[in-house]
Amino acid sequence: MLIGNAFWKLYKMPIHNVEVDGAYLIDLPAITDPRGDLTFLEGQRHVPFDIARVYYLYNVPVDAQRGGHAHRDLQQMIFALSGSFRILLDDGRRKAEVLLRNPRVGLYVNRLVWREMDLFSQGSVCMVIASNPYDESDYYRDYNEFLAVAHASVT
Ligand code: T46
């Protein structure tokens, strides 16, 4: 399966690298007319996986901190459908910070990337497209355990 840069080059989607391995920002199509804007995404066309699950975060207090984990296998694409929030990314060697605030920009996050989310604006809505159904055993919720696995996977 193609993942990351190879996928986006093949499908000619505009991508913007962030400073960690396994995470990219992509611009989705937008159809704009006087009635408003429409953005769409299709599995294996705009996201490099088959879509198995969609979930969304809403009614999030502005001082909430979410995330604080990485995944063993899960790939995701994260959107700010309304408002904005910050995502801190960590591949075990480098860290990056992304402010999501445009509903047509998605953040692709591969497996083995630690993520933390904060600075939610009032009324923000975060939508996530995921490659697998929910499975608690797929989570690394201990940062040191994640670091050990991330370091082992690049050596
Ligand atoms: C991620 C960030 C961006 C379910 O039952 N089904 C689900 O699909 C999800 C995502 C969660 N849950 C349960 C598990 C927990 O009891 O909902 C509760 C809250 O989940 P969690 O604390 O993991 O939520 P966040 O916002 O910290 O993290 C979520 C995703 O879990 C995670 O994969 O990348 O959003």
PDB file of C-alpha atoms and ligand atoms in Angstrom:
ATOM      1  CA  MET A   1       0.000   0.000   0.000  1.00  0.00           C
ATOM      2  CA  LEU A   2       1.202   3.495  -0.779  1.00  0.00           C
ATOM      3  CA  ILE A   3       1.474   5.774   2.214  1.00  0.00           C
ATOM      4  CA  GLY A   4       2.660   9.286   2.794  1.00  0.00           C
ATOM      5  CA  ASN A   5       4.422  11.254   0.088  1.00  0.00           C
ATOM      6  CA  ALA A   6       4.250   8.525  -2.570  1.00  0.00           C
ATOM      7  CA  PHE A   7       0.456   8.428  -2.349  1.00  0.00           C
ATOM      8  CA  TRP A   8       0.014  12.185  -2.626  1.00  0.00           C
ATOM      9  CA  LYS A   9       2.443  12.488  -5.543  1.00  0.00           C
ATOM     10  CA  LEU A  10       0.570   9.727  -7.383  1.00  0.00           C
ATOM     11  CA  TYR A  11      -2.783  11.411  -6.884  1.00  0.00           C
ATOM     12  CA  LYS A  12      -1.378  14.948  -7.340  1.00  0.00           C
ATOM     13  CA  MET A  13      -2.868  16.256  -4.104  1.00  0.00           C
ATOM     14  CA  PRO A  14      -1.169  19.373  -2.736  1.00  0.00           C
ATOM     15  CA  ILE A  15       0.692  18.352   0.409  1.00  0.00           C
ATOM     16  CA  HIS A  16       2.666  20.313   2.956  1.00  0.00           C
ATOM     17  CA  ASN A  17       5.235  18.504   5.032  1.00  0.00           C
ATOM     18  CA  VAL A  18       5.415  18.957   8.759  1.00  0.00           C
ATOM     19  CA  GLU A  19       8.609  18.401  10.698  1.00  0.00           C
ATOM     20  CA  VAL A  20       7.900  14.845  11.821  1.00  0.00           C
ATOM     21  CA  ASP A  21       7.850  11.557   9.939  1.00  0.00           C
ATOM     22  CA  GLY A  22       4.391  10.184   9.260  1.00  0.00           C
ATOM     23  CA  ALA A  23       2.409  13.439   9.209  1.00  0.00           C
ATOM     24  CA  TYR A  24       1.402  15.697   6.318  1.00  0.00           C
ATOM     25  CA  LEU A  25      -1.076  18.486   5.667  1.00  0.00           C
ATOM     26  CA  ILE A  26      -3.183  18.097   2.532  1.00  0.00           C
ATOM     27  CA  ASP A  27      -5.528  20.455   0.692  1.00  0.00           C
ATOM     28  CA  LEU A  28      -8.826  18.881  -0.269  1.00  0.00           C
ATOM     29  CA  PRO A  29     -10.938  20.067  -3.200  1.00  0.00           C
ATOM     30  CA  ALA A  30     -13.415  22.873  -2.530  1.00  0.00           C
ATOM     31  CA  ILE A  31     -16.430  23.599  -4.733  1.00  0.00           C
ATOM     32  CA  THR A  32     -17.385  27.197  -4.167  1.00  0.00           C
ATOM     33  CA  ASP A  33     -20.515  28.941  -5.429  1.00  0.00           C
ATOM     34  CA  PRO A  34     -22.864  31.647  -4.115  1.00  0.00           C
ATOM     35  CA  ARG A  35     -24.595  29.033  -1.892  1.00  0.00           C
ATOM     36  CA  GLY A  36     -21.384  28.342   0.017  1.00  0.00           C
ATOM     37  CA  ASP A  37     -18.447  25.928  -0.095  1.00  0.00           C
ATOM     38  CA  LEU A  38     -18.457  22.129  -0.435  1.00  0.00           C
ATOM     39  CA  THR A  39     -15.463  19.901   0.309  1.00  0.00           C
ATOM     40  CA  PHE A  40     -15.395  16.143  -0.133  1.00  0.00           C
ATOM     41  CA  LEU A  41     -13.048  13.243   0.388  1.00  0.00           C
ATOM     42  CA  GLU A  42     -13.010   9.677  -0.840  1.00  0.00           C
ATOM     43  CA  GLY A  43     -11.141   6.695   0.595  1.00  0.00           C
ATOM     44  CA  GLN A  44      -8.082   5.635  -1.436  1.00  0.00           C
ATOM     45  CA  ARG A  45      -8.424   8.828  -3.507  1.00  0.00           C
ATOM     46  CA  HIS A  46      -8.018  11.687  -1.037  1.00  0.00           C
ATOM     47  CA  VAL A  47      -6.932   9.603   1.961  1.00  0.00           C
ATOM     48  CA  PRO A  48      -4.369   6.781   1.617  1.00  0.00           C
ATOM     49  CA  PHE A  49      -6.536   4.136   3.284  1.00  0.00           C
ATOM     50  CA  ASP A  50     -10.006   2.623   3.228  1.00  0.00           C
ATOM     51  CA  ILE A  51     -12.255   4.558   5.596  1.00  0.00           C
ATOM     52  CA  ALA A  52     -13.462   2.352   8.444  1.00  0.00           C
ATOM     53  CA  ARG A  53     -14.610   4.948  10.981  1.00  0.00           C
ATOM     54  CA  VAL A  54     -15.515   8.620  11.397  1.00  0.00           C
ATOM     55  CA  TYR A  55     -15.734  10.345  14.769  1.00  0.00           C
ATOM     56  CA  TYR A  56     -15.922  13.955  15.885  1.00  0.00           C
ATOM     57  CA  LEU A  57     -15.169  16.039  18.931  1.00  0.00           C
ATOM     58  CA  TYR A  58     -17.551  18.857  19.867  1.00  0.00           C
ATOM     59  CA  ASN A  59     -18.631  20.761  23.000  1.00  0.00           C
ATOM     60  CA  VAL A  60     -14.903  20.810  23.769  1.00  0.00           C
ATOM     61  CA  PRO A  61     -13.984  23.242  26.597  1.00  0.00           C
ATOM     62  CA  VAL A  62     -11.426  25.819  25.444  1.00  0.00           C
ATOM     63  CA  ASP A  63      -8.947  24.648  28.098  1.00  0.00           C
ATOM     64  CA  ALA A  64      -9.325  20.921  27.280  1.00  0.00           C
ATOM     65  CA  GLN A  65      -6.330  18.746  26.502  1.00  0.00           C
ATOM     66  CA  ARG A  66      -7.044  15.672  24.392  1.00  0.00           C
ATOM     67  CA  GLY A  67      -4.935  12.998  22.758  1.00  0.00           C
ATOM     68  CA  GLY A  68      -1.785  12.057  24.606  1.00  0.00           C
ATOM     69  CA  HIS A  69      -1.245   8.793  22.780  1.00  0.00           C
ATOM     70  CA  ALA A  70       0.006   7.116  19.602  1.00  0.00           C
ATOM     71  CA  HIS A  71      -1.329   4.162  17.653  1.00  0.00           C
ATOM     72  CA  ARG A  72       0.207   0.817  16.786  1.00  0.00           C
ATOM     73  CA  ASP A  73      -1.491   0.528  13.378  1.00  0.00           C
ATOM     74  CA  LEU A  74      -4.151   3.213  12.962  1.00  0.00           C
ATOM     75  CA  GLN A  75      -3.884   5.886  10.280  1.00  0.00           C
ATOM     76  CA  GLN A  76      -6.067   8.967  10.575  1.00  0.00           C
ATOM     77  CA  MET A  77      -6.890  12.247   8.906  1.00  0.00           C
ATOM     78  CA  ILE A  78      -7.890  15.077  11.216  1.00  0.00           C
ATOM     79  CA  PHE A  79      -9.928  18.162  10.274  1.00  0.00           C
ATOM     80  CA  ALA A  80     -11.079  21.327  11.996  1.00  0.00           C
ATOM     81  CA  LEU A  81     -14.605  21.459  10.551  1.00  0.00           C
ATOM     82  CA  SER A  82     -15.308  24.583  12.588  1.00  0.00           C
ATOM     83  CA  GLY A  83     -13.066  26.820  14.687  1.00  0.00           C
ATOM     84  CA  SER A  84      -9.492  25.824  15.428  1.00  0.00           C
ATOM     85  CA  PHE A  85      -7.233  23.773  17.682  1.00  0.00           C
ATOM     86  CA  ARG A  86      -3.565  22.904  18.017  1.00  0.00           C
ATOM     87  CA  ILE A  87      -2.036  19.450  17.510  1.00  0.00           C
ATOM     88  CA  LEU A  88       1.402  18.642  18.869  1.00  0.00           C
ATOM     89  CA  LEU A  89       3.074  15.805  16.946  1.00  0.00           C
ATOM     90  CA  ASP A  90       6.060  13.695  17.965  1.00  0.00           C
ATOM     91  CA  ASP A  91       7.610  10.845  15.948  1.00  0.00           C
ATOM     92  CA  GLY A  92       9.994   9.914  18.764  1.00  0.00           C
ATOM     93  CA  ARG A  93      12.849  12.006  17.338  1.00  0.00           C
ATOM     94  CA  ARG A  94      11.309  15.309  16.277  1.00  0.00           C
ATOM     95  CA  LYS A  95       8.313  17.382  17.337  1.00  0.00           C
ATOM     96  CA  ALA A  96       6.022  19.661  15.342  1.00  0.00           C
ATOM     97  CA  GLU A  97       3.062  21.893  16.067  1.00  0.00           C
ATOM     98  CA  VAL A  98       0.097  22.326  13.709  1.00  0.00           C
ATOM     99  CA  LEU A  99      -2.790  24.769  14.079  1.00  0.00           C
ATOM    100  CA  LEU A 100      -5.796  23.380  12.211  1.00  0.00           C
ATOM    101  CA  ARG A 101      -8.360  26.030  11.286  1.00  0.00           C
ATOM    102  CA  ASN A 102      -9.363  25.492   7.638  1.00  0.00           C
ATOM    103  CA  PRO A 103     -12.043  22.826   6.972  1.00  0.00           C
ATOM    104  CA  ARG A 104     -10.521  21.926   3.608  1.00  0.00           C
ATOM    105  CA  VAL A 105      -7.091  21.175   5.105  1.00  0.00           C
ATOM    106  CA  GLY A 106      -6.570  17.714   6.588  1.00  0.00           C
ATOM    107  CA  LEU A 107      -3.751  16.485   8.785  1.00  0.00           C
ATOM    108  CA  TYR A 108      -2.726  12.936   7.893  1.00  0.00           C
ATOM    109  CA  VAL A 109      -1.227  11.098  10.878  1.00  0.00           C
ATOM    110  CA  ASN A 110       0.326   7.677  10.413  1.00  0.00           C
ATOM    111  CA  ARG A 111       0.887   4.994  13.031  1.00  0.00           C
ATOM    112  CA  LEU A 112       3.562   5.606  15.664  1.00  0.00           C
ATOM    113  CA  VAL A 113       3.098   9.370  15.875  1.00  0.00           C
ATOM    114  CA  TRP A 114       2.365  10.720  19.350  1.00  0.00           C
ATOM    115  CA  ARG A 115      -0.296  13.456  19.310  1.00  0.00           C
ATOM    116  CA  GLU A 116      -1.651  15.937  21.854  1.00  0.00           C
ATOM    117  CA  MET A 117      -4.441  18.444  21.187  1.00  0.00           C
ATOM    118  CA  ASP A 118      -5.212  21.746  22.928  1.00  0.00           C
ATOM    119  CA  LEU A 119      -6.049  25.440  22.336  1.00  0.00           C
ATOM    120  CA  PHE A 120      -9.570  24.579  21.173  1.00  0.00           C
ATOM    121  CA  SER A 121     -11.526  27.651  20.117  1.00  0.00           C
ATOM    122  CA  GLN A 122     -15.062  28.129  21.423  1.00  0.00           C
ATOM    123  CA  GLY A 123     -17.464  25.892  19.484  1.00  0.00           C
ATOM    124  CA  SER A 124     -14.748  24.115  17.512  1.00  0.00           C
ATOM    125  CA  VAL A 125     -15.536  20.796  15.844  1.00  0.00           C
ATOM    126  CA  CYS A 126     -12.812  18.228  15.094  1.00  0.00           C
ATOM    127  CA  MET A 127     -13.649  15.448  12.640  1.00  0.00           C
ATOM    128  CA  VAL A 128     -11.399  12.404  12.281  1.00  0.00           C
ATOM    129  CA  ILE A 129     -11.393   9.836   9.463  1.00  0.00           C
ATOM    130  CA  ALA A 130      -9.810   6.563  10.594  1.00  0.00           C
ATOM    131  CA  SER A 131      -8.482   3.448   8.867  1.00  0.00           C
ATOM    132  CA  ASN A 132      -9.767   0.969  11.484  1.00  0.00           C
ATOM    133  CA  PRO A 133     -12.635   0.533  13.922  1.00  0.00           C
ATOM    134  CA  TYR A 134     -12.023   1.640  17.511  1.00  0.00           C
ATOM    135  CA  ASP A 135      -9.694  -0.703  19.378  1.00  0.00           C
ATOM    136  CA  GLU A 136      -8.260   0.293  22.736  1.00  0.00           C
ATOM    137  CA  SER A 137      -5.441  -2.251  22.357  1.00  0.00           C
ATOM    138  CA  ASP A 138      -4.146  -0.212  19.384  1.00  0.00           C
ATOM    139  CA  TYR A 139      -3.241   2.714  21.696  1.00  0.00           C
ATOM    140  CA  TYR A 140       0.110   3.556  23.254  1.00  0.00           C
ATOM    141  CA  ARG A 141      -0.996   5.769  26.129  1.00  0.00           C
ATOM    142  CA  ASP A 142       2.363   5.599  27.927  1.00  0.00           C
ATOM    143  CA  TYR A 143       4.873   8.022  26.362  1.00  0.00           C
ATOM    144  CA  ASN A 144       7.959   6.014  27.367  1.00  0.00           C
ATOM    145  CA  GLU A 145       6.514   2.839  25.896  1.00  0.00           C
ATOM    146  CA  PHE A 146       5.788   4.745  22.672  1.00  0.00           C
ATOM    147  CA  LEU A 147       9.330   6.162  22.599  1.00  0.00           C
ATOM    148  CA  ALA A 148      10.889   2.709  22.956  1.00  0.00           C
ATOM    149  CA  VAL A 149       8.801   1.321  20.090  1.00  0.00           C
ATOM    150  CA  ALA A 150       9.359   4.393  17.879  1.00  0.00           C
ATOM    151  CA  HIS A 151      13.125   4.249  18.377  1.00  0.00           C
ATOM    152  CA  ALA A 152      13.225   0.500  17.735  1.00  0.00           C
ATOM    153  CA  SER A 153      11.231   0.917  14.488  1.00  0.00           C
ATOM    154  CA  VAL A 154      13.782   3.308  12.875  1.00  0.00           C
ATOM    155  CA  THR A 155      16.924   1.365  13.744  1.00  0.00           C
TER     156      THR A 155
HETATM  157  C1  T46 B   1      -6.986  10.484  18.305  1.00  0.00           C
HETATM  158  C2  T46 B   1      -7.563  11.789  18.690  1.00  0.00           C
HETATM  159  C3  T46 B   1      -7.439  12.825  17.605  1.00  0.00           C
HETATM  160  C4  T46 B   1     -14.740   5.121  21.450  1.00  0.00           C
HETATM  161  O1  T46 B   1     -15.490   4.381  22.106  1.00  0.00           O
HETATM  162  N1  T46 B   1     -14.751   5.060  20.084  1.00  0.00           N
HETATM  163  C5  T46 B   1     -13.942   5.866  19.312  1.00  0.00           C
HETATM  164  O2  T46 B   1     -13.982   5.769  18.069  1.00  0.00           O
HETATM  165  C6  T46 B   1     -13.073   6.797  19.977  1.00  0.00           C
HETATM  166  C7  T46 B   1     -12.149   7.705  19.161  1.00  0.00           C
HETATM  167  C8  T46 B   1     -13.094   6.846  21.345  1.00  0.00           C
HETATM  168  N2  T46 B   1     -13.922   6.035  22.053  1.00  0.00           N
HETATM  169  C9  T46 B   1     -13.929   6.153  23.524  1.00  0.00           C
HETATM  170  C10 T46 B   1     -12.634   5.770  24.198  1.00  0.00           C
HETATM  171  C11 T46 B   1     -12.641   6.621  25.450  1.00  0.00           C
HETATM  172  O3  T46 B   1     -13.352   5.982  26.481  1.00  0.00           O
HETATM  173  O4  T46 B   1     -14.146   7.522  23.855  1.00  0.00           O
HETATM  174  C12 T46 B   1     -13.418   7.874  25.015  1.00  0.00           C
HETATM  175  C13 T46 B   1     -12.526   9.081  24.737  1.00  0.00           C
HETATM  176  O5  T46 B   1     -11.473   8.695  23.853  1.00  0.00           O
HETATM  177  P1  T46 B   1     -10.026   9.351  23.908  1.00  0.00           P
HETATM  178  O6  T46 B   1      -9.693   9.727  25.295  1.00  0.00           O
HETATM  179  O7  T46 B   1      -9.075   8.442  23.192  1.00  0.00           O
HETATM  180  O8  T46 B   1     -10.272  10.684  23.018  1.00  0.00           O
HETATM  181  P2  T46 B   1      -9.174  11.711  22.503  1.00  0.00           P
HETATM  182  O9  T46 B   1      -9.920  12.885  21.969  1.00  0.00           O
HETATM  183  O10 T46 B   1      -8.124  11.959  23.503  1.00  0.00           O
HETATM  184  O11 T46 B   1      -8.460  10.949  21.255  1.00  0.00           O
HETATM  185  C14 T46 B   1      -9.217  10.710  20.079  1.00  0.00           C
HETATM  186  C15 T46 B   1      -8.857   9.339  19.515  1.00  0.00           C
HETATM  187  O12 T46 B   1      -9.046   8.351  20.533  1.00  0.00           O
HETATM  188  C16 T46 B   1      -7.456   9.269  19.019  1.00  0.00           C
HETATM  189  O13 T46 B   1      -7.290   8.109  18.215  1.00  0.00           O
HETATM  190  O14 T46 B   1      -6.034  10.421  17.529  1.00  0.00           O
HETATM  191  O15 T46 B   1      -8.939  11.716  19.123  1.00  0.00           O
END
